[in-house]
């Protein structure tokens, strides 16, 4: 330990920085959208998430995040805090977090309470990733926020973030209108008579698919997660902007950025092509305002794609690293070289849960990740 480095500094850094295992070029993590395929239920999808969290923990993946989405039948992750509490009860070591909570949809105090509760359930294993998009369409966002002025939520994101951080740290200044309000569980319990509560709280990450959050994360000295899986053309510019904007903070001395990557490893190349076509159809329906359950390959093969739909499906599929384990490993290695990402967060979409599980197993084996 360096002479000017405290134990708390090292602990905070370790909660953010992962360790590359096996021959992986960077720490590997998981982003789970709790995919619900046609012919299956949300219960099935959530059971798969538990299996996946347990498996990836056993193979040395660093963290497991779930993402807030609404009004999408094929995505059962509308309540990240609830899912994370369930996963915490079925795992022991892997970090758990939100990738992310869409902060404009919520009162900051509510998020501070939810993640304070998660921190109490799984101490020093919780990440709080925050985004400023609604995670849904405009009408659903209006229903969530009880307002029609949606632009204000995104525009006010820095102020909402500052308020949330104050609640998490319980450090509103004297005279502030929220100075007598405390997020429970939280640090105030440790300063109350007889209190022994740790002041520790989950590290905050900023998520983004453009330059706004990249710059804000850099200026605040926070870790940054970029959505390469649906905004690949912006990845390198956003990471460059984050690194250029970075100012050392109590949280990080140097920038730390992960990227979300769509991956599907399979035993047979033909199955990869079938699943990628189904993914394309799923996105066509979503972008067309007709979201549904994740379609089967048979549904996709029977669909009559228009020329524009076929072009979109091909374009979307090109951004998914897919194929055999060796092909996926090569794709991930190349992506890491291009971006210099500090961590790769893999997200796998397939109609059946066992295919998603198999994808992570093949990746783990390809990199020689340890077995429990």
Coordinates of C-alpha atoms in Angstrom, one line a residue:
X1 CA 0.0 0.0 0.0
X2 CA 1.3 3.4 -0.9
X3 CA 2.2 5.8 1.9
X4 CA -0.6 8.2 1.1
X5 CA -3.2 5.5 0.5
X6 CA -5.7 4.6 3.2
X7 CA -7.4 1.3 3.9
X8 CA -10.8 2.9 2.9
X9 CA -9.3 4.1 -0.4
X10 CA -8.2 0.6 -1.2
X11 CA -11.5 -0.9 -0.2
X12 CA -13.5 1.6 -2.3
X13 CA -11.2 0.9 -5.3
X14 CA -11.6 -2.8 -5.0
X15 CA -15.3 -2.5 -5.0
X16 CA -15.1 -0.9 -8.4
X17 CA -12.1 -2.5 -10.1
X18 CA -12.4 -6.1 -11.0
X19 CA -9.7 -8.7 -11.7
X20 CA -9.2 -10.4 -15.0
X21 CA -9.3 -14.1 -14.6
X22 CA -7.9 -16.9 -16.7
X23 CA -6.8 -15.6 -20.1
X24 CA -9.6 -12.9 -20.3
X25 CA -8.3 -9.5 -21.4
X26 CA -10.3 -7.7 -18.7
X27 CA -12.7 -8.6 -15.8
X28 CA -15.8 -10.2 -17.2
X29 CA -19.3 -9.4 -15.8
X30 CA -23.0 -9.9 -16.6
X31 CA -25.9 -7.7 -17.6
X32 CA -29.2 -9.5 -17.3
X33 CA -32.4 -8.3 -18.8
X34 CA -34.3 -11.3 -17.5
X35 CA -35.5 -12.2 -21.0
X36 CA -38.9 -13.9 -21.3
X37 CA -39.2 -16.0 -24.4
X38 CA -42.5 -16.9 -26.1
X39 CA -44.0 -20.0 -24.4
X40 CA -42.3 -19.2 -21.1
X41 CA -43.2 -17.1 -18.0
X42 CA -41.6 -14.4 -16.0
X43 CA -41.2 -17.1 -13.3
X44 CA -39.1 -19.2 -15.7
X45 CA -37.0 -16.1 -16.6
X46 CA -36.3 -15.2 -13.0
X47 CA -35.3 -18.8 -12.2
X48 CA -32.9 -18.7 -15.1
X49 CA -31.4 -15.5 -13.6
X50 CA -30.8 -17.2 -10.3
X51 CA -29.1 -20.1 -12.1
X52 CA -27.0 -17.7 -14.1
X53 CA -26.0 -15.6 -11.1
X54 CA -24.9 -18.7 -9.3
X55 CA -23.0 -20.1 -12.3
X56 CA -21.2 -16.9 -13.1
X57 CA -20.3 -16.4 -9.4
X58 CA -18.8 -19.9 -9.4
X59 CA -16.7 -19.1 -12.5
X60 CA -15.2 -15.8 -11.3
X61 CA -17.3 -13.2 -13.1
X62 CA -16.9 -9.9 -11.3
X63 CA -20.4 -8.5 -11.1
X64 CA -24.0 -9.2 -12.1
X65 CA -26.3 -6.3 -13.0
X66 CA -30.0 -6.1 -13.9
X67 CA -31.5 -3.2 -15.9
X68 CA -34.7 -1.3 -15.4
X69 CA -37.2 -1.6 -18.3
X70 CA -40.9 -1.0 -18.3
X71 CA -43.9 -2.1 -20.4
X72 CA -41.9 -4.7 -22.4
X73 CA -43.4 -8.2 -22.2
X74 CA -40.1 -9.8 -23.1
X75 CA -38.1 -8.1 -20.3
X76 CA -39.0 -9.0 -16.7
X77 CA -36.6 -6.5 -15.0
X78 CA -38.9 -3.7 -14.2
X79 CA -38.0 -3.8 -10.5
X80 CA -34.2 -4.1 -10.1
X81 CA -34.1 -3.7 -6.3
X82 CA -36.5 -6.6 -5.9
X83 CA -34.6 -8.9 -8.3
X84 CA -31.3 -8.0 -6.6
X85 CA -32.6 -8.8 -3.2
X86 CA -33.6 -12.2 -4.5
X87 CA -30.2 -12.8 -6.1
X88 CA -28.5 -11.7 -3.0
X89 CA -30.2 -14.5 -1.1
X90 CA -28.9 -17.1 -3.6
X91 CA -25.3 -15.9 -4.0
X92 CA -22.4 -15.2 -1.7
X93 CA -19.6 -13.3 -3.4
X94 CA -20.4 -11.8 -6.8
X95 CA -21.2 -8.1 -6.9
X96 CA -24.8 -7.3 -7.6
X97 CA -26.1 -4.0 -9.0
X98 CA -28.3 -2.0 -11.3
X99 CA -27.3 -1.5 -14.9
X100 CA -29.2 0.7 -14.3
X101 CA -31.8 2.4 -12.3
X102 CA -33.4 5.1 -14.4
X103 CA -33.2 7.9 -11.8
X104 CA -35.6 10.4 -13.4
X105 CA -38.4 7.7 -12.9
X106 CA -37.9 7.8 -9.1
X107 CA -37.6 10.1 -6.1
X108 CA -33.9 10.0 -5.0
X109 CA -34.9 9.2 -1.4
X110 CA -36.7 6.1 -2.6
X111 CA -33.6 4.8 -4.4
X112 CA -31.4 5.7 -1.4
X113 CA -33.7 3.6 0.8
X114 CA -33.9 0.7 -1.6
X115 CA -30.1 0.4 -2.1
X116 CA -29.5 1.1 1.6
X117 CA -31.6 -2.0 2.2
X118 CA -29.7 -4.0 -0.4
X119 CA -26.4 -2.9 1.2
X120 CA -27.7 -4.2 4.6
X121 CA -28.7 -7.5 3.0
X122 CA -25.4 -8.0 1.1
X123 CA -22.8 -5.7 2.6
X124 CA -20.1 -4.4 0.2
X125 CA -21.5 -6.4 -2.7
X126 CA -24.0 -3.8 -4.1
X127 CA -23.4 -1.4 -7.0
X128 CA -25.8 1.5 -7.8
X129 CA -25.7 2.2 -11.6
X130 CA -27.8 5.2 -12.7
X131 CA -29.1 6.2 -16.0
X132 CA -31.1 9.3 -17.2
X133 CA -33.2 7.7 -19.9
X134 CA -36.7 6.4 -19.0
X135 CA -36.1 2.8 -20.0
X136 CA -39.4 2.7 -21.8
X137 CA -41.6 4.7 -24.2
X138 CA -42.8 8.3 -23.4
X139 CA -46.4 7.3 -22.3
X140 CA -45.1 4.7 -19.8
X141 CA -42.5 7.2 -18.6
X142 CA -45.3 9.8 -18.0
X143 CA -47.2 7.2 -16.0
X144 CA -44.1 6.4 -13.9
X145 CA -43.3 10.0 -13.2
X146 CA -46.8 11.4 -12.9
X147 CA -45.9 14.2 -15.3
X148 CA -46.1 15.0 -19.0
X149 CA -42.9 17.1 -18.9
X150 CA -40.5 14.3 -19.5
X151 CA -37.6 16.4 -20.7
X152 CA -37.3 17.9 -17.2
X153 CA -36.3 14.6 -15.7
X154 CA -33.3 14.2 -18.0
X155 CA -32.3 17.8 -17.8
X156 CA -32.4 17.7 -14.0
X157 CA -30.3 14.5 -13.8
X158 CA -27.2 16.2 -12.3
X159 CA -29.3 17.8 -9.5
X160 CA -31.1 14.5 -8.9
X161 CA -27.8 12.7 -8.7
X162 CA -26.5 15.2 -6.2
X163 CA -29.6 14.8 -4.1
X164 CA -29.4 11.0 -4.1
X165 CA -25.7 11.2 -3.1
X166 CA -26.6 13.4 -0.2
X167 CA -29.2 10.9 1.0
X168 CA -26.8 8.0 0.6
X169 CA -24.1 9.9 2.6
X170 CA -26.6 11.5 5.0
X171 CA -24.8 14.9 4.7
X172 CA -27.2 17.6 3.7
X173 CA -25.8 20.9 4.9
X174 CA -27.3 22.7 7.8
X175 CA -30.5 24.5 7.0
X176 CA -31.3 22.4 3.9
X177 CA -35.0 21.5 3.5
X178 CA -34.0 17.8 3.6
X179 CA -31.5 18.2 6.5
X180 CA -33.8 16.4 8.9
X181 CA -34.7 13.5 6.6
X182 CA -32.6 10.3 6.6
X183 CA -32.5 7.4 4.2
X184 CA -33.0 4.2 6.3
X185 CA -31.0 1.9 6.4
X186 CA -28.2 4.4 6.2
X187 CA -25.3 6.2 7.9
X188 CA -27.5 8.0 10.4
X189 CA -28.1 4.8 12.3
X190 CA -24.4 4.6 13.1
X191 CA -24.4 8.1 14.6
X192 CA -27.5 7.6 16.7
X193 CA -27.1 6.7 20.4
X194 CA -25.9 3.1 20.6
X195 CA -25.5 3.0 16.8
X196 CA -23.1 0.6 15.2
X197 CA -24.2 0.9 11.6
X198 CA -21.3 1.1 9.1
X199 CA -21.3 4.4 7.1
X200 CA -20.5 2.4 4.0
X201 CA -22.8 2.8 1.0
X202 CA -22.9 1.3 -2.5
X203 CA -20.6 2.9 -5.0
X204 CA -22.4 5.0 -7.7
X205 CA -21.8 4.4 -11.4
X206 CA -23.1 6.5 -14.2
X207 CA -24.5 4.8 -17.3
X208 CA -24.8 6.2 -20.8
X209 CA -25.0 5.7 -24.5
X210 CA -23.8 9.2 -25.5
X211 CA -21.4 11.8 -24.3
X212 CA -23.6 13.5 -21.6
X213 CA -23.1 10.9 -18.8
X214 CA -19.5 10.2 -20.0
X215 CA -18.5 13.8 -19.4
X216 CA -20.5 14.0 -16.1
X217 CA -18.9 10.8 -14.8
X218 CA -15.5 12.1 -15.7
X219 CA -16.0 15.5 -14.0
X220 CA -17.3 13.8 -10.8
X221 CA -14.6 11.1 -10.8
X222 CA -17.1 8.3 -10.9
X223 CA -16.9 4.9 -12.7
X224 CA -18.6 4.8 -16.1
X225 CA -20.6 2.1 -17.9
X226 CA -21.2 2.6 -21.7
X227 CA -24.0 0.8 -23.6
X228 CA -21.9 -0.5 -26.5
X229 CA -24.5 -3.3 -27.0
X230 CA -27.0 -0.7 -28.5
X231 CA -24.8 2.3 -29.3
X232 CA -21.6 0.8 -30.8
X233 CA -20.8 3.8 -33.0
X234 CA -20.5 6.0 -30.0
X235 CA -18.4 3.8 -27.8
X236 CA -14.9 5.0 -28.5
X237 CA -15.8 8.7 -28.6
X238 CA -17.7 8.4 -25.3
X239 CA -14.8 6.5 -23.6
X240 CA -12.4 9.1 -24.9
X241 CA -14.6 11.9 -23.6
X242 CA -14.8 10.2 -20.2
X243 CA -11.1 9.8 -19.9
X244 CA -10.4 13.3 -21.0
X245 CA -12.9 14.8 -18.6
X246 CA -11.8 12.7 -15.6
X247 CA -10.9 14.4 -12.4
X248 CA -9.5 12.3 -9.5
X249 CA -12.0 12.0 -6.6
X250 CA -12.4 10.2 -3.3
X251 CA -13.9 7.4 -5.3
X252 CA -11.3 6.9 -8.0
X253 CA -7.8 8.1 -8.6
X254 CA -8.0 7.0 -12.3
X255 CA -10.8 6.5 -14.7
X256 CA -12.5 3.1 -14.8
X257 CA -15.0 2.3 -17.6
X258 CA -16.8 -0.9 -18.5
X259 CA -18.8 -1.5 -21.7
X260 CA -21.9 -3.6 -22.2
X261 CA -21.4 -6.2 -25.0
X262 CA -24.0 -8.4 -26.7
X263 CA -22.6 -11.9 -26.9
X264 CA -24.0 -15.3 -27.9
X265 CA -21.7 -18.3 -27.8
X266 CA -23.1 -21.6 -29.1
X267 CA -22.0 -25.1 -29.8
X268 CA -23.2 -24.9 -33.5
X269 CA -22.8 -21.8 -35.8
X270 CA -26.2 -22.5 -37.3
X271 CA -27.9 -22.1 -33.9
X272 CA -26.2 -18.7 -33.5
X273 CA -27.6 -17.5 -36.8
X274 CA -31.1 -18.6 -35.9
X275 CA -31.0 -16.9 -32.5
X276 CA -29.5 -13.7 -34.0
X277 CA -32.4 -13.6 -36.5
X278 CA -34.8 -13.9 -33.6
X279 CA -33.1 -11.1 -31.8
X280 CA -33.4 -8.9 -34.9
X281 CA -37.2 -9.6 -35.1
X282 CA -37.5 -8.8 -31.4
X283 CA -35.9 -5.4 -31.9
X284 CA -38.0 -4.7 -35.0
X285 CA -41.1 -5.2 -33.0
X286 CA -39.8 -3.1 -30.1
X287 CA -38.7 -0.2 -32.4
X288 CA -42.0 -0.4 -34.2
X289 CA -44.0 0.1 -31.0
X290 CA -45.1 -3.5 -30.8
X291 CA -42.9 -5.1 -28.1
X292 CA -43.7 -8.7 -27.2
X293 CA -42.2 -11.8 -25.8
X294 CA -38.8 -12.7 -27.2
X295 CA -39.6 -14.7 -30.4
X296 CA -38.4 -18.2 -31.1
X297 CA -36.1 -18.9 -34.0
X298 CA -39.1 -20.6 -35.7
X299 CA -41.1 -17.5 -35.4
X300 CA -38.3 -15.5 -36.9
X301 CA -37.8 -17.9 -39.8
X302 CA -41.5 -17.8 -40.6
X303 CA -41.6 -14.0 -40.5
X304 CA -41.8 -12.2 -43.9
X305 CA -39.1 -9.5 -43.5
X306 CA -39.5 -6.4 -45.6
X307 CA -36.3 -5.1 -47.2
X308 CA -36.0 -2.4 -44.6
X309 CA -36.6 -4.9 -41.8
X310 CA -34.0 -7.3 -43.2
X311 CA -31.5 -4.4 -43.4
X312 CA -32.2 -3.5 -39.8
X313 CA -32.0 -7.1 -38.5
X314 CA -28.7 -7.6 -40.3
X315 CA -27.3 -4.3 -38.9
X316 CA -28.4 -5.2 -35.4
X317 CA -27.0 -8.7 -35.6
X318 CA -23.7 -7.4 -36.8
X319 CA -23.2 -5.7 -33.4
X320 CA -23.6 -9.0 -31.5
X321 CA -20.4 -11.0 -31.0
X322 CA -21.7 -14.5 -31.8
X323 CA -20.6 -18.0 -33.0
X324 CA -18.5 -20.7 -31.5
X325 CA -16.6 -20.2 -28.3
X326 CA -13.4 -19.5 -30.2
X327 CA -15.1 -17.0 -32.4
X328 CA -16.6 -15.1 -29.5
X329 CA -13.3 -15.1 -27.6
X330 CA -11.6 -13.6 -30.7
X331 CA -14.4 -11.0 -31.0
X332 CA -14.1 -10.0 -27.4
X333 CA -10.3 -9.7 -27.5
X334 CA -10.6 -7.5 -30.6
X335 CA -13.2 -5.3 -29.0
X336 CA -11.1 -4.9 -25.9
X337 CA -8.1 -3.8 -28.0
X338 CA -10.2 -1.2 -29.9
X339 CA -11.8 0.3 -26.8
X340 CA -9.3 -0.2 -24.0
X341 CA -12.3 -0.9 -21.7
X342 CA -11.4 -1.7 -18.1
X343 CA -14.2 -4.3 -17.9
X344 CA -16.4 -6.2 -20.3
X345 CA -20.0 -6.7 -19.2
X346 CA -21.6 -9.5 -21.3
X347 CA -25.3 -9.7 -22.1
X348 CA -26.7 -12.7 -23.9
X349 CA -30.2 -12.9 -25.4
X350 CA -31.8 -16.1 -26.6
X351 CA -35.3 -17.5 -26.7
X352 CA -34.5 -20.3 -24.1
X353 CA -32.8 -19.8 -20.8
X354 CA -30.6 -22.8 -21.2
X355 CA -29.0 -21.2 -24.3
X356 CA -28.2 -18.1 -22.3
X357 CA -26.6 -20.3 -19.6
X358 CA -24.7 -22.2 -22.2
X359 CA -23.4 -19.0 -23.7
X360 CA -21.7 -17.9 -20.5
X361 CA -20.4 -21.4 -19.9
X362 CA -18.7 -21.5 -23.3
X363 CA -17.2 -18.0 -22.7
X364 CA -15.9 -19.1 -19.3
X365 CA -14.4 -22.2 -20.7
X366 CA -12.8 -20.4 -23.7
X367 CA -11.0 -18.1 -21.3
X368 CA -10.1 -20.8 -18.8
X369 CA -12.0 -19.1 -15.9
X370 CA -11.6 -21.0 -12.6
X371 CA -14.2 -23.5 -11.5
X372 CA -15.6 -23.7 -8.0

